[in-house]
């Protein structure tokens, strides 16, 4: 892997240089990368555009003196930012004839960088993304197909014009009016989208995918192919690196419809969840504004064994979002699946070209395509009854017991989404390599886990089917062919509309001063709790004569416009002759909780709302925070024998101040050996969950976590509520939120130096502050008990190391755990 970075340089006569680093796996520390080459950005330096005949990509060719290096960069905001900096650096180019080599490079593996344009002598060219290959062989550009046109501001590329970073008020007004009058210059043209989903159960491809991907009579215009459980190995959690990515991508490329040429636009993967986006090459020039994001919903809401990957893009003049999701497993966990869906919808945020604008959510797109292993099962029927209905092909009766259908009917999830009629048998679970239902000891009830849904106008489904001939996995792949009406620009109509808008704006300009009124200017949030989302709505009403731009601006000497526990959404925007609602969202997490718990900070802030060419408004934010054991220090909690919310804030503040000076010598007569909250969670798990399958891997419910948090903070009830999985996740969140980890930061360097040596590791543990040492020994004793029951709970050192980083925040958790006897 090669990483490009542009750096300032203090040595004359050069101001900028391009640094090329190489690493073979995911870089974790500085020692994992090697400086490969340094190229001065000078008169002798250029980046030119060439095109790839195999993939949808504009490939860059760096030329310095007589040496050429070909590279590709992923399309997206990172790439745009990076190459814009390279372009700026070239504008101040000095002349030089020197090039610096760290060492003679061998054959270079793949490259990852972070922008979406290639700078060419002052011009910028857009290109879609892909993981790049770098080669030191000279690659000729002659004869290659141009796949993406220039991103110039012309009427022939309206989609690009509407997404270009024009941030002035006049440009915003023009863009807004163009969107309002879109029907005047666009028409609907149908394109075929092939959507496919396949849970491959960690297997490698063993058979051709043509029967799945090439099953349509005519070649589709676009392919969106989702995989789940691409790799089930534990290593993929550490490195997010797997050879199966390339194996399945190759199998897909070979399985696409043979009557058309396709280009890979984007590959995005989160652990085992992967999405591939292909397009017919003749449509490539109409793909723009591509972004990709991922959201993990596994344990602690972060791990990527469950979650989603997504891409958003503009096709002609329609914005499309494609989501590939893998939701929580097990029949009884439908509420957890609902929560995963809501988390994905709220946390999947796509950056816009203007970095100061609020990110786009999934539901902000006019077309949303959602596929994946959604894991909803069939309820209230015995396995034999289900199989009997399948034999009779009575899918309608069976579908009435489908959890996803029931949840959609109750509008708990996928509101306004549609799914085609299911006329194929359930796609899960089969014996591997066969069409037989699960014959294992668990004998799982067949279910339609693998689904494809859509949301938007002008969408017609042409087929929805499973593909029984593929037997690689315990799932069967599913496909859906959608005919989608896409907005296409009529160039002449667009030109006339633009001219009319510009003329009308000329008349309005400088005639009026913008003015708005606020629904209220003071907001108070009462009894805020740790990791509890709270929101109030501020309504802006335009009572002036002209549209206006608003923005929350930073106060003097402040790093941001608001405190870190507060967010205004949107933080800036455009207000026409109407109103806009701004959500003032408050959320206290592990970063902000410690100072609020100790009383060093309060929930108080002043927001400044600025009107362009208008006045400023001041909005007061206040609130009361309920202290929590989450985000409190080990030392403080050991001093508290009563629930933290029963203690005066002044007492907590004094104990927090003592922690910095007395950590190494706590008053053992007054202090508890370990925090009582930690004891309650560990004791509960020891008594009830030592043999619990998937402990620390299956997430809990947020509602149950809130009950557990309130129980720990108030002392009521006496026993912890919720499932074992929710208590396990609460334990991890507790450790993760500690202001000072169990192994304090001051010991990190020593840990780095001796984590392979058992004796030295034990010596470091003996040097810990007494309360930290007690917690360490208590938690590791509990982990040893869990490992004794590994035959039942399926835990091992690798899994515990992944999921207990709050305790093992070191470079090699596995070796350290073994060194201290876990």
CSV table of C-alpha atoms in Angstrom, one decimal, residues 265-423:
chain,number,residue,atom,x,y,z
A,265,UNK,CA,-17.0,2.7,-9.9
A,266,UNK,CA,-16.6,1.9,-6.3
A,267,UNK,CA,-15.8,-0.8,-3.8
A,268,UNK,CA,-16.5,-0.1,-0.1
A,269,UNK,CA,-16.0,-2.6,2.7
A,270,UNK,CA,-16.4,-2.8,6.5
A,271,UNK,CA,-14.9,-6.0,7.9
A,272,UNK,CA,-17.1,-8.6,6.1
A,273,UNK,CA,-19.7,-6.2,4.6
A,274,UNK,CA,-18.8,-5.2,1.0
A,275,UNK,CA,-20.6,-3.3,-1.7
A,276,UNK,CA,-19.5,-3.2,-5.3
A,277,UNK,CA,-20.9,-0.6,-7.8
A,278,UNK,CA,-20.5,-1.2,-11.5
A,279,UNK,CA,-21.9,0.8,-14.4
A,280,UNK,CA,-22.0,0.4,-18.2
A,281,UNK,CA,-19.1,2.3,-19.6
A,282,UNK,CA,-21.3,4.5,-21.8
A,283,UNK,CA,-23.0,5.8,-18.6
A,284,UNK,CA,-19.7,6.5,-16.8
A,285,UNK,CA,-19.5,10.2,-17.7
A,286,UNK,CA,-22.9,10.8,-16.0
A,287,UNK,CA,-21.8,9.5,-12.6
A,288,UNK,CA,-20.7,12.3,-10.3
A,289,UNK,CA,-20.6,13.4,-6.6
A,290,UNK,CA,-19.6,10.0,-5.4
A,291,UNK,CA,-19.1,9.4,-1.7
A,292,UNK,CA,-18.9,6.2,0.4
A,293,UNK,CA,-19.3,5.7,4.1
A,294,UNK,CA,-19.6,2.9,6.7
A,295,UNK,CA,-21.3,2.4,10.0
A,296,UNK,CA,-20.6,-0.4,12.5
A,297,UNK,CA,-23.5,-1.4,14.8
A,298,UNK,CA,-21.7,-4.3,16.5
A,299,UNK,CA,-20.7,-4.3,20.2
A,300,UNK,CA,-20.6,-0.8,21.6
A,301,UNK,CA,-22.1,0.4,18.4
A,302,UNK,CA,-18.7,0.4,16.7
A,303,UNK,CA,-17.5,-3.1,15.7
A,304,UNK,CA,-18.0,-3.8,12.0
A,305,UNK,CA,-19.2,-7.4,12.2
A,306,UNK,CA,-22.7,-5.9,12.0
A,307,UNK,CA,-23.6,-2.6,10.4
A,308,UNK,CA,-23.7,-1.2,6.8
A,309,UNK,CA,-21.7,0.2,4.0
A,310,UNK,CA,-23.2,2.7,1.5
A,311,UNK,CA,-22.5,4.8,-1.6
A,312,UNK,CA,-24.2,7.9,-2.7
A,313,UNK,CA,-23.9,9.4,-6.2
A,314,UNK,CA,-25.6,11.6,-8.7
A,315,UNK,CA,-26.6,9.8,-11.9
A,316,UNK,CA,-27.5,12.4,-14.6
A,317,UNK,CA,-29.7,14.7,-12.4
A,318,UNK,CA,-31.0,12.2,-9.8
A,319,UNK,CA,-29.3,11.5,-6.5
A,320,UNK,CA,-29.1,7.9,-5.4
A,321,UNK,CA,-28.1,6.1,-2.2
A,322,UNK,CA,-27.3,2.4,-2.1
A,323,UNK,CA,-27.0,0.7,1.3
A,324,UNK,CA,-25.8,-2.8,2.0
A,325,UNK,CA,-26.6,-3.8,5.6
A,326,UNK,CA,-26.0,-6.8,7.9
A,327,UNK,CA,-28.2,-6.5,10.9
A,328,UNK,CA,-28.3,-8.4,14.3
A,329,UNK,CA,-28.8,-12.1,14.3
A,330,UNK,CA,-31.1,-14.6,16.2
A,331,UNK,CA,-34.8,-15.0,16.0
A,332,UNK,CA,-35.7,-13.1,19.2
A,333,UNK,CA,-33.5,-10.0,18.4
A,334,UNK,CA,-35.9,-8.2,16.0
A,335,UNK,CA,-35.8,-5.2,18.3
A,336,UNK,CA,-32.1,-5.1,18.0
A,337,UNK,CA,-32.4,-5.2,14.3
A,338,UNK,CA,-34.8,-2.3,14.4
A,339,UNK,CA,-32.3,-0.4,16.5
A,340,UNK,CA,-29.5,-1.3,14.0
A,341,UNK,CA,-31.6,0.1,11.2
A,342,UNK,CA,-32.3,3.4,13.1
A,343,UNK,CA,-28.6,3.7,14.0
A,344,UNK,CA,-27.5,3.2,10.3
A,345,UNK,CA,-30.0,5.9,9.2
A,346,UNK,CA,-28.9,8.4,11.8
A,347,UNK,CA,-25.1,7.8,11.7
A,348,UNK,CA,-24.6,7.2,7.9
A,349,UNK,CA,-23.5,10.7,7.0
A,350,UNK,CA,-22.1,11.7,3.5
A,351,UNK,CA,-20.0,14.9,3.3
A,352,UNK,CA,-21.0,17.5,0.8
A,353,UNK,CA,-18.7,19.4,-1.5
A,354,UNK,CA,-19.0,22.5,0.7
A,355,UNK,CA,-17.4,21.1,3.9
A,356,UNK,CA,-19.3,23.6,6.1
A,357,UNK,CA,-22.7,22.3,5.0
A,358,UNK,CA,-24.3,19.6,7.1
A,359,UNK,CA,-23.7,16.1,5.8
A,360,UNK,CA,-26.4,14.2,3.9
A,361,UNK,CA,-28.3,11.4,5.5
A,362,UNK,CA,-29.6,8.3,3.7
A,363,UNK,CA,-33.1,9.6,3.6
A,364,UNK,CA,-32.1,13.0,2.1
A,365,UNK,CA,-31.7,11.2,-1.3
A,366,UNK,CA,-34.6,11.0,-3.8
A,367,UNK,CA,-33.8,7.3,-4.5
A,368,UNK,CA,-32.7,4.9,-1.8
A,369,UNK,CA,-31.9,1.2,-2.5
A,370,UNK,CA,-31.4,-1.0,0.5
A,371,UNK,CA,-30.2,-4.6,0.3
A,372,UNK,CA,-28.4,-7.1,2.5
A,373,UNK,CA,-28.8,-9.8,5.2
A,374,UNK,CA,-31.4,-8.0,7.3
A,375,UNK,CA,-31.7,-11.1,9.4
A,376,UNK,CA,-35.5,-10.8,10.1
A,377,UNK,CA,-36.9,-14.2,10.7
A,378,UNK,CA,-40.2,-16.1,10.7
A,379,UNK,CA,-41.9,-16.1,14.0
A,380,UNK,CA,-44.6,-18.1,15.8
A,381,UNK,CA,-44.3,-21.2,13.6
A,382,UNK,CA,-42.5,-24.5,14.3
A,383,UNK,CA,-39.8,-25.6,11.9
A,384,UNK,CA,-41.8,-28.5,10.5
A,385,UNK,CA,-44.8,-26.2,9.8
A,386,UNK,CA,-42.6,-23.7,8.0
A,387,UNK,CA,-41.1,-26.5,5.8
A,388,UNK,CA,-44.6,-27.8,5.0
A,389,UNK,CA,-45.7,-24.4,3.9
A,390,UNK,CA,-42.6,-24.1,1.7
A,391,UNK,CA,-43.3,-27.5,0.1
A,392,UNK,CA,-46.8,-26.3,-0.7
A,393,UNK,CA,-45.4,-23.0,-2.0
A,394,UNK,CA,-47.8,-21.2,0.3
A,395,UNK,CA,-45.5,-18.2,0.6
A,396,UNK,CA,-48.3,-15.8,1.3
A,397,UNK,CA,-49.2,-17.5,4.6
A,398,UNK,CA,-45.5,-17.8,5.5
A,399,UNK,CA,-44.9,-14.1,4.7
A,400,UNK,CA,-47.6,-13.1,7.2
A,401,UNK,CA,-45.3,-14.5,9.9
A,402,UNK,CA,-42.2,-12.6,8.6
A,403,UNK,CA,-40.8,-10.3,11.1
A,404,UNK,CA,-39.7,-7.6,8.6
A,405,UNK,CA,-43.3,-7.5,7.1
A,406,UNK,CA,-44.7,-7.1,10.6
A,407,UNK,CA,-42.3,-4.4,11.6
A,408,UNK,CA,-42.9,-2.5,8.4
A,409,UNK,CA,-46.7,-2.8,8.8
A,410,UNK,CA,-46.2,-1.3,12.3
A,411,UNK,CA,-44.0,1.4,10.8
A,412,UNK,CA,-41.2,0.5,13.2
A,413,UNK,CA,-38.7,0.4,10.3
A,414,UNK,CA,-38.3,1.1,6.6
A,415,UNK,CA,-41.2,3.6,6.6
A,416,UNK,CA,-42.2,4.5,2.9
A,417,UNK,CA,-40.0,1.7,1.6
A,418,UNK,CA,-41.4,-0.9,-0.8
A,419,UNK,CA,-40.5,-4.6,-1.3
A,420,UNK,CA,-41.6,-6.7,-4.2
A,421,UNK,CA,-43.8,-9.7,-3.7
A,422,UNK,CA,-41.8,-12.7,-2.5
A,423,UNK,CA,-42.4,-15.7,-4.7
